CSV table of C-alpha atoms in Angstrom, one decimal:
chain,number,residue,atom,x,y,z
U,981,UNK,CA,98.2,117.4,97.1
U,982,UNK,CA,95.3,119.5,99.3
U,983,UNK,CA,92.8,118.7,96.4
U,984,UNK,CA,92.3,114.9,98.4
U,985,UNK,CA,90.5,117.0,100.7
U,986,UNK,CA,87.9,118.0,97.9
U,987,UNK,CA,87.8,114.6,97.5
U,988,UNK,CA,86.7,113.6,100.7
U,989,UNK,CA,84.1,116.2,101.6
U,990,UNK,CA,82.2,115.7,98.3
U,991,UNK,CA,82.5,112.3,99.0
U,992,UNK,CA,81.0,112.7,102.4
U,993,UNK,CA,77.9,115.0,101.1
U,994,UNK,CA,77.3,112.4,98.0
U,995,UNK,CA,76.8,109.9,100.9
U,996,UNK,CA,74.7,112.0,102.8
U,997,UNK,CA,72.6,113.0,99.7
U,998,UNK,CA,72.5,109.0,98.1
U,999,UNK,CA,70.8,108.4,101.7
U,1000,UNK,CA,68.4,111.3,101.9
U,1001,UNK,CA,67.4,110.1,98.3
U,1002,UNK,CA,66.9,106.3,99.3
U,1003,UNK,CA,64.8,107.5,102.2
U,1004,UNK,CA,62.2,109.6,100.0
U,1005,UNK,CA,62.4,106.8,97.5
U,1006,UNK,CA,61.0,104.3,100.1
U,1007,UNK,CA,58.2,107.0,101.1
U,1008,UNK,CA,57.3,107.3,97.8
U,1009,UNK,CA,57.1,103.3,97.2
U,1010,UNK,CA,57.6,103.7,93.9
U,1011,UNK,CA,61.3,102.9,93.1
U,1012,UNK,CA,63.0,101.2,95.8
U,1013,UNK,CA,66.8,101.4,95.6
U,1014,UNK,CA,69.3,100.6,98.0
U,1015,UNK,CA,71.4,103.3,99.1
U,1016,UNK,CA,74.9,100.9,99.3
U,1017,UNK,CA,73.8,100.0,95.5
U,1018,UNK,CA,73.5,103.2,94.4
U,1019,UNK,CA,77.4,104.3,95.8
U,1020,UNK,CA,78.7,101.2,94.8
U,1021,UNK,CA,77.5,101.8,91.4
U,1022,UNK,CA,78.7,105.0,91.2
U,1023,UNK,CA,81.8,103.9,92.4
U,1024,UNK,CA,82.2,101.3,89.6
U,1025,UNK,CA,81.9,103.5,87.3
U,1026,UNK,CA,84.5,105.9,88.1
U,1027,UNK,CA,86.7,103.1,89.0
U,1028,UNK,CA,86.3,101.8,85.2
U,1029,UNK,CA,87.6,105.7,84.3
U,1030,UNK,CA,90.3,105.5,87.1
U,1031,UNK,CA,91.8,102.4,85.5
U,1032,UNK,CA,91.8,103.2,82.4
U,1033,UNK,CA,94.0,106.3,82.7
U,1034,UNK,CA,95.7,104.4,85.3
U,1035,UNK,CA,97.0,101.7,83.3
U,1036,UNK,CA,97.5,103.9,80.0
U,1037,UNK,CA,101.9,103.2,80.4
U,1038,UNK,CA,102.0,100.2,82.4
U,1039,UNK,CA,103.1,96.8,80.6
U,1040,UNK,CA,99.9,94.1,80.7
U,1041,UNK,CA,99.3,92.1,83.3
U,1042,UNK,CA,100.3,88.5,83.9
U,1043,UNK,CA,98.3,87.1,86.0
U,1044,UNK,CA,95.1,87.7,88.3
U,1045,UNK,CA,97.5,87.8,91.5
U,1046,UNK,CA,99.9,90.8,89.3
U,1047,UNK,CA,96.7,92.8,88.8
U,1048,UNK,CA,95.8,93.0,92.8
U,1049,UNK,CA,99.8,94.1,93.2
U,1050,UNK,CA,98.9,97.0,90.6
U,1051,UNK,CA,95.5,97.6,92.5
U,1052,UNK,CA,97.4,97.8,95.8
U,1053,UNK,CA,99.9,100.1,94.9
U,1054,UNK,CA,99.1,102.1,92.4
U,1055,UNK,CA,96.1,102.0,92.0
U,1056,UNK,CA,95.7,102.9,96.3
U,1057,UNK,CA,98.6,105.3,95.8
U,1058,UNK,CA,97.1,107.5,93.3
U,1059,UNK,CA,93.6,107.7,95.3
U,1060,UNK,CA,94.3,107.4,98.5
U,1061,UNK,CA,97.8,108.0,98.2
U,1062,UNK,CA,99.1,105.0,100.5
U,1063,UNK,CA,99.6,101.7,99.8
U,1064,UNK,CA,97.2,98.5,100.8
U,1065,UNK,CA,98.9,98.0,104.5
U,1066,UNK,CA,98.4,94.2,103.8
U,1067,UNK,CA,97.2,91.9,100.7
U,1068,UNK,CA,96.1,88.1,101.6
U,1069,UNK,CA,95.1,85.4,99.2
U,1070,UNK,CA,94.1,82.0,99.5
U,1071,UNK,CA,94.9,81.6,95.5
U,1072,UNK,CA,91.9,80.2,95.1
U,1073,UNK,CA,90.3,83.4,93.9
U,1074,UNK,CA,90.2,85.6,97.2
U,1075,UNK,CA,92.0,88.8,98.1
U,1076,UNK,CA,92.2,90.6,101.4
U,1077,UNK,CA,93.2,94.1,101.3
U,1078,UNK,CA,94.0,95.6,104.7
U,1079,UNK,CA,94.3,99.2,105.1
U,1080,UNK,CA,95.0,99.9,109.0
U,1081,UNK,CA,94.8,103.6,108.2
U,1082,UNK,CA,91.4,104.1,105.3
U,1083,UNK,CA,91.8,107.7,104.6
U,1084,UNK,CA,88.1,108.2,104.0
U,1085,UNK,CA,87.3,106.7,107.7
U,1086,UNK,CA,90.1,108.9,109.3
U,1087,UNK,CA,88.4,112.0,110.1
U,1088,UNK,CA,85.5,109.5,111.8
U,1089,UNK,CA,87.1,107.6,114.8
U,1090,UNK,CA,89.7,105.7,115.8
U,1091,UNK,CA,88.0,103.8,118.1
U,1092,UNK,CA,84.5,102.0,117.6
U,1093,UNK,CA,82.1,105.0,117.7
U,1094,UNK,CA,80.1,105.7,114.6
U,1095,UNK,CA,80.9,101.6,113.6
U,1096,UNK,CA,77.6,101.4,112.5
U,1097,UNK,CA,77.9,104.1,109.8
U,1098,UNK,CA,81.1,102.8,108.4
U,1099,UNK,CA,79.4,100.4,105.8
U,1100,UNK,CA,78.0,103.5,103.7
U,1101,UNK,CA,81.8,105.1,103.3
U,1102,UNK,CA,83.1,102.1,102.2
U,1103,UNK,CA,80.2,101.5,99.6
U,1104,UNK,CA,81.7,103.7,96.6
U,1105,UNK,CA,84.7,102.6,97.5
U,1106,UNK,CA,83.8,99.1,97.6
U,1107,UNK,CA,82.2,99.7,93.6
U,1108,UNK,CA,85.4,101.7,92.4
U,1109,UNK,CA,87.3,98.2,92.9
U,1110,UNK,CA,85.0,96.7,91.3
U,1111,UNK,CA,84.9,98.8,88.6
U,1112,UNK,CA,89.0,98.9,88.2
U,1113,UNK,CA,89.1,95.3,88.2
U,1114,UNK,CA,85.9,94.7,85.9
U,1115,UNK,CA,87.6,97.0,83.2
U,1116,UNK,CA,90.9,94.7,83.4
U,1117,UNK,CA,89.0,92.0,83.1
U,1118,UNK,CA,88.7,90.2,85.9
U,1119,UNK,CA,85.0,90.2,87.5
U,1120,UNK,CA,84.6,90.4,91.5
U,1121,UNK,CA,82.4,90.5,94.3
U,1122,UNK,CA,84.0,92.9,96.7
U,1123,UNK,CA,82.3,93.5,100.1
U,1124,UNK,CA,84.6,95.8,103.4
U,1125,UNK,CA,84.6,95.3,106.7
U,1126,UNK,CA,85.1,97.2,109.7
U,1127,UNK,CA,86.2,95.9,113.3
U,1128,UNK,CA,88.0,98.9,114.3
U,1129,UNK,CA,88.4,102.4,112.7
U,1130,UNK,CA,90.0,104.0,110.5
U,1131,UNK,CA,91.1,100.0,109.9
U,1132,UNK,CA,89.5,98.9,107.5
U,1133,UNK,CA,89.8,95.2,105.5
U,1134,UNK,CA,88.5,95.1,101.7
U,1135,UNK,CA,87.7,91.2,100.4
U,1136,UNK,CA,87.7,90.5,96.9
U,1137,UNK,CA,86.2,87.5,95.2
U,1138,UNK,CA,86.9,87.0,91.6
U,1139,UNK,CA,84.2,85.4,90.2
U,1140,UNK,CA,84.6,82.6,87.1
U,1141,UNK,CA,82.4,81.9,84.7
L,1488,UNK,CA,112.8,103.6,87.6
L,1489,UNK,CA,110.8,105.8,84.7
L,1490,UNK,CA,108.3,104.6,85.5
L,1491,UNK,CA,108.2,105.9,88.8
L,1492,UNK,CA,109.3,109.1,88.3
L,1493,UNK,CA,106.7,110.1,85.9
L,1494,UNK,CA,104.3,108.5,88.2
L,1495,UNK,CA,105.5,111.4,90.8
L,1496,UNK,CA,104.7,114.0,88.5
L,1497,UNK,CA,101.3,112.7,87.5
L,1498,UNK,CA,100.2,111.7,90.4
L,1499,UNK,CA,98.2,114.8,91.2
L,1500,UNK,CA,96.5,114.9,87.7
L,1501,UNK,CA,95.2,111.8,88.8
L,1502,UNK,CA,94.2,112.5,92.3
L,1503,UNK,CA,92.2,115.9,90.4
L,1504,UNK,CA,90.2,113.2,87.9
L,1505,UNK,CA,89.4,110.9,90.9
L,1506,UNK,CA,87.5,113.8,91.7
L,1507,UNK,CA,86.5,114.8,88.9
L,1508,UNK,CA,85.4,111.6,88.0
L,1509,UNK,CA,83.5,111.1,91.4
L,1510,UNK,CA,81.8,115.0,90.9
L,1511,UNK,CA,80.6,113.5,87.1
L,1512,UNK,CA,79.0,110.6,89.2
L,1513,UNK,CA,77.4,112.2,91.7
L,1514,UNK,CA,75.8,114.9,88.8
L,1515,UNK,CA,74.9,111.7,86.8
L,1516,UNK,CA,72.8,110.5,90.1
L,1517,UNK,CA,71.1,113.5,90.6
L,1518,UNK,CA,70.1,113.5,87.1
L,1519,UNK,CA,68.4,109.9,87.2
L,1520,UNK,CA,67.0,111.0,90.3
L,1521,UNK,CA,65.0,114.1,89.2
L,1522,UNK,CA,64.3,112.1,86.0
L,1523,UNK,CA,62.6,109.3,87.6
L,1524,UNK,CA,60.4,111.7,89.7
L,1525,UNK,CA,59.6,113.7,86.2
L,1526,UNK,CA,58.5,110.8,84.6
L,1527,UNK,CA,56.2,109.4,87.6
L,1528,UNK,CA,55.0,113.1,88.0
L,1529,UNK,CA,54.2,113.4,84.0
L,1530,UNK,CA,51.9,109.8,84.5
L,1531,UNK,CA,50.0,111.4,86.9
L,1532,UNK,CA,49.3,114.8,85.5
L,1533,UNK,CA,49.0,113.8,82.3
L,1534,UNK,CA,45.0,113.7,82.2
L,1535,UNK,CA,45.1,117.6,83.6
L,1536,UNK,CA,47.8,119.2,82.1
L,1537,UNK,CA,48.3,119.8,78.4
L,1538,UNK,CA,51.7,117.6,77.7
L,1539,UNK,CA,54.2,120.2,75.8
L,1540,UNK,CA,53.9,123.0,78.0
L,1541,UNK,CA,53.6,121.0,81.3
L,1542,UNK,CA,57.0,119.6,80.1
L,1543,UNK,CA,58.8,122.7,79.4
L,1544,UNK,CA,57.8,123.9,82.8
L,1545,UNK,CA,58.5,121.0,84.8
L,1546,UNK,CA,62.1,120.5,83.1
L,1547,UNK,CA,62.9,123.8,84.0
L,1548,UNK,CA,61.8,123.5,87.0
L,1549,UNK,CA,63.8,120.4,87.8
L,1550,UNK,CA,66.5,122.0,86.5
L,1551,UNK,CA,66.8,124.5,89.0
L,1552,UNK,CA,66.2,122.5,92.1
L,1553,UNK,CA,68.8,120.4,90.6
L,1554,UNK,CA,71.4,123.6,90.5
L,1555,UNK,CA,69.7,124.4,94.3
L,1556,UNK,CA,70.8,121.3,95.2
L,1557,UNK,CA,74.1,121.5,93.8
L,1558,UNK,CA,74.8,124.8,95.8
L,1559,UNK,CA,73.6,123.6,98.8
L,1560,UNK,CA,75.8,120.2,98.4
L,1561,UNK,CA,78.6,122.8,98.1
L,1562,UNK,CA,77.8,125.1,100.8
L,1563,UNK,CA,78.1,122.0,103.0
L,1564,UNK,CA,81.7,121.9,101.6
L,1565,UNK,CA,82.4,125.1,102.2
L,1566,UNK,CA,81.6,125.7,105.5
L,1567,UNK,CA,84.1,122.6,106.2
L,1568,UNK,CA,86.5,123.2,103.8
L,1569,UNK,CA,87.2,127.0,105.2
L,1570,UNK,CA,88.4,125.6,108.5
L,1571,UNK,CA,91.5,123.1,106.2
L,1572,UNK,CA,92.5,126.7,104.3
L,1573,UNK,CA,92.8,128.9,107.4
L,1574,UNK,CA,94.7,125.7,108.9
L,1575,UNK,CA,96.8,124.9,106.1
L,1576,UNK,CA,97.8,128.4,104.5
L,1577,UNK,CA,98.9,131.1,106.3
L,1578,UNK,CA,96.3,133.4,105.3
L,1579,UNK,CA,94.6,136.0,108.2
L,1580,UNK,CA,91.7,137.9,108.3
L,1581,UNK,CA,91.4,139.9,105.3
L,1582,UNK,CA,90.4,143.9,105.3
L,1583,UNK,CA,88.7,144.3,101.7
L,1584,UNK,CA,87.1,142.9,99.5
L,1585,UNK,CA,89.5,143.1,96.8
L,1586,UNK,CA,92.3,141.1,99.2
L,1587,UNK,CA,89.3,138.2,99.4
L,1588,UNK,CA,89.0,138.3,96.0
L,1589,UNK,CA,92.9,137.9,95.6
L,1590,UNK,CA,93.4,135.4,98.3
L,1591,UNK,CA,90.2,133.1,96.8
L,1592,UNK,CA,91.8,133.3,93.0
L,1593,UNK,CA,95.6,132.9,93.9
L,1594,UNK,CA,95.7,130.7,96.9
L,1595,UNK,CA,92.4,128.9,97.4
L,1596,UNK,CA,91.4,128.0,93.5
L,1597,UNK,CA,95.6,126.9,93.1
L,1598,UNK,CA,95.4,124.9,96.5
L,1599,UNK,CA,92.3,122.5,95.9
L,1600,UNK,CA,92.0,122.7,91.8
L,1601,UNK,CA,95.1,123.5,91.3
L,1602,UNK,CA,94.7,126.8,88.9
L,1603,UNK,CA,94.5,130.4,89.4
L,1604,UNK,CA,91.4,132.0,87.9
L,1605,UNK,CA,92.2,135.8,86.9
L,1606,UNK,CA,90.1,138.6,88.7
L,1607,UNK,CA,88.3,141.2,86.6
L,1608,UNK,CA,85.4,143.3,86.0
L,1609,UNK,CA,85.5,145.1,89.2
L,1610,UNK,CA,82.1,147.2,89.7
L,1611,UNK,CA,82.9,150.7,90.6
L,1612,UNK,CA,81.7,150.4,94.5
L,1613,UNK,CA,84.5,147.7,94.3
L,1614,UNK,CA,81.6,145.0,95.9
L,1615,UNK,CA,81.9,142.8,92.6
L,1616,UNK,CA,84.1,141.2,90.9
L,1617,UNK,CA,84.5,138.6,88.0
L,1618,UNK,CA,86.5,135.1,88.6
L,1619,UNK,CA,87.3,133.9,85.2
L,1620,UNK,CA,88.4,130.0,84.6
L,1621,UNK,CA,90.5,129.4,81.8
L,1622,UNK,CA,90.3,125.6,82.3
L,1623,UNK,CA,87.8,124.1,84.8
L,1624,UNK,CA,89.2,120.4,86.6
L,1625,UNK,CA,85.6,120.1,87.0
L,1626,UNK,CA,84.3,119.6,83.7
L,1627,UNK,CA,87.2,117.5,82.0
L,1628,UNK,CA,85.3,114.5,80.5
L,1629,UNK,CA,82.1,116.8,80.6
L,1630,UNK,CA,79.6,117.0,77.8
L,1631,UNK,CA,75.8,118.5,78.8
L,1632,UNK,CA,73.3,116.9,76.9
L,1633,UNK,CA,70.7,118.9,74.6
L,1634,UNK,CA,68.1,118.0,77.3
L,1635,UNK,CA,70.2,119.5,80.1
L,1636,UNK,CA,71.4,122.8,78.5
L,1637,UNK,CA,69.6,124.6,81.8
L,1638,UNK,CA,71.6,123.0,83.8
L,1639,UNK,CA,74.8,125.1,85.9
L,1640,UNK,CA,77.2,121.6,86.0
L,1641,UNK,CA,79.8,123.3,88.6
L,1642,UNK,CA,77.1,124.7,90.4
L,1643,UNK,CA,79.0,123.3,93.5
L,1644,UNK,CA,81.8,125.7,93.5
L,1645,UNK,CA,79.2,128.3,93.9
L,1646,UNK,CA,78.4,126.6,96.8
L,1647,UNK,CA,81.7,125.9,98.4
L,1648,UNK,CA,82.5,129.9,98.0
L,1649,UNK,CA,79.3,130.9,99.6
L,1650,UNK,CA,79.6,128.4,102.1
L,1651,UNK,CA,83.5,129.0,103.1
L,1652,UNK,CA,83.2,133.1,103.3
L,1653,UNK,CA,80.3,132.7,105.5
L,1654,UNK,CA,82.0,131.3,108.3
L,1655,UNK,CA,84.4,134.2,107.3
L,1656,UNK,CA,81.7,136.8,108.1
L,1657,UNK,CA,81.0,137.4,104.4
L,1658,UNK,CA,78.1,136.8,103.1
L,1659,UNK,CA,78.6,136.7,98.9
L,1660,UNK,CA,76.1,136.3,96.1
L,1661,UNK,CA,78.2,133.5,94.0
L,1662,UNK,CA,77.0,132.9,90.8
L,1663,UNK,CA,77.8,131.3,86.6
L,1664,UNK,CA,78.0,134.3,84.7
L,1665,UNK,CA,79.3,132.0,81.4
L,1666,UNK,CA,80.0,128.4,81.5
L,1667,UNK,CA,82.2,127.2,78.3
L,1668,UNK,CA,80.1,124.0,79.1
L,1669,UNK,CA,76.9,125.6,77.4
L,1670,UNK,CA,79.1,127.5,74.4
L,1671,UNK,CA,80.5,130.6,76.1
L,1672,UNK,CA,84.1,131.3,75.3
L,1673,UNK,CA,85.3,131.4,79.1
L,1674,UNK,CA,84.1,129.9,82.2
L,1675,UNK,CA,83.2,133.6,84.7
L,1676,UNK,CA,82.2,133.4,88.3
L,1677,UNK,CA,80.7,136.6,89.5
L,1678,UNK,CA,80.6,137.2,93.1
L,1679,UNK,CA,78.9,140.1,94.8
L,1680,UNK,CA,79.5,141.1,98.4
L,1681,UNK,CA,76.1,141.2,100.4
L,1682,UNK,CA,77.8,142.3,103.7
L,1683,UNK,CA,79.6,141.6,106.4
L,1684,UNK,CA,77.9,139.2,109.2
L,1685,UNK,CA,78.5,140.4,112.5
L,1686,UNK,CA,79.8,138.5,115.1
L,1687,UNK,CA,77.9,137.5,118.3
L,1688,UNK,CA,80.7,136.8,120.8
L,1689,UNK,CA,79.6,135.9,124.0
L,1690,UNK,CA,80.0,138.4,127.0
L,1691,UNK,CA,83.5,138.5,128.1
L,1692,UNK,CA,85.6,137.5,125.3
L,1693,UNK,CA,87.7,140.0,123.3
């Protein structure tokens, strides 16, 4: 499947541009938008398509725990094709998701160079969880983290009301 | 196990509307973008400029950076994505421009969208050629909006062409000829060879 590679580089020049934007926004005074908002909603949104189509044959879910297993399989396989290296919960509403191996950090380092960038790949990413989860229902805060690339740790918070 | 075996099969449909999906965002972005400058813009000029006509001209002219910015997004992708072809197919340096054009339509197009756009409408000096798409991955949940019928919405590809024959030595006009997304019947990229950049090796080398 070459066309991941499509994937990646437009991802890479949608971050680039997102920034640019955010930086002549903040000139300008008159909107000001954070960059990390603007991916993550973007990436919520496609998420919400993502899931949909993912989920069109699969039987319903039963419970918040079954729908992380379908987000870390599935879900991971069919976008980044690999599985979530490692899923963690302390039932109480919180999800780990370690990926030792975040295809969209690869090409970076594997080391700690270029650590500081990290946040804004992970952004869209971050808001396509969001957005997969949100559309089955379940509402989340999900922030990444990065001690080490192309490692990568993804922690969802599901939010009651 | 059915499940997982038509998971196999559908797994790259998927992988083509994550992109798809992502492309659609990004477009959508751009969009707000350009919009919200348009409407601060059309505050301040208001008291100079009569309104209709000022409005025409500045959509249009938003418009067009827009499909700049588009092609330049792509040529960024181009330039890189040149380097995973020549890597991952077997494909050498090609003599004409009718084995690009054949190369481009059979092996690039099928490799990262996965169809093969048909090759037609040589020009007679054999410097131009059609690339018409039957279906386009790019536009599959794609409807343009009345307000946004000047807008090219693959304008990237154009872009990632441009961009990838460059670094071939080619330099190529790429550009929509008909886009089924604003009511033509097929989708036709026309391509013009330029001419061939020449190559500055240093002193020494072969």
């Amino acid at each position: 499947m070459a066309d991941n590679i499509f994937f990646e580089f437009l991802h890479m020049e949608m971050v680039d541009y997102v920034y640019k934007m955010d930086v002549s926004r903040e000139e300008h005074e008159q909107v000001k938008m954070n960059a990390i908002s603007t991916l993550e909603n973007m990436g919520f949104r496609v998420g919400q398509g993502l899931i949909e189509r993912f989920t069109k044959d699969t039987p319903s879910f039963k419970d918040d725990l079954d729908v992380m297993k379908f987000l870390c399989k599935d879900f991971w396989v069919n976008v980044f094709r690999k599985q979530i290296d490692n899923l963690r919960t302390n039932h109480q509403g919180t999800y780990v998701l370690q990926d030792s191996k975040f295809s969209l950090l690869t090409q970076f380092s594997n080391r700690k160079q270029y650590l500081l960038e990290a946040p804004r790949y992970l952004a869209y990413t971050c808001g396509m969880v969001r957005g997969a989860l949100s559309n089955l229902g379940v509402d989340s805060i999900v922030t990444a983290e990065v001690s080490l690339m192309p490692a990568c740790k993804f922690q969802v918070v599901i939010q009651r009301s | 196990m059915s499940r997982q075996a038509s998971r196999a099969s559908e797994s790259k449909k998927m992988n083509s509307e994550l992109f798809t999906l992502t492309y659609g965002a990004l477009v959508t972005q751009l969009c707000k973008d350009y919009e919200n400058d348009e409407e601060v813009n059309k505050q301040l000029d208001k008291m100079y400029v009569e309104i209709f006509s000022y409005f025409l001209l500045k959509t249009r002219m938003n418009v067009l950076t827009k499909n700049v910015i588009f092609n330049h997004r792509g040529y960024n992708i181009g330039v890189r994505l040149i380097e995973d072809f020549l890597a991952r197919s077997s494909v050498g340096r090609c003599h004409d421009f009718r084995e690009t054009a054949d190369v481009i339509a059979k092996v690039a197009f099928k490799m990262y969208l996965g169809i093969t756009p048909s090759v037609t409408n040589w020009s007679p000096a054999g410097d131009e050629f059609s690339l018409i798409l039957e279906s386009n991955p790019l536009v599959d949940f794609v409807e343009l909006p009345d307000n946004h019928s000047g807008l090219v919405y693959s304008n990237l590809l154009c872009g990632v062409l441009r961009g990838a024959l460059e670094m071939v030595q080619m330099a190529v006009d790429v550009k929509f000829a008909q886009d089924t997304l604003r009511g033509d019947n097929v989708t036709e990229i026309r391509m013009k060879f330029i001419k061939r950049i020449e190559e500055n090796l240093p002193a020494g080398e072969e």
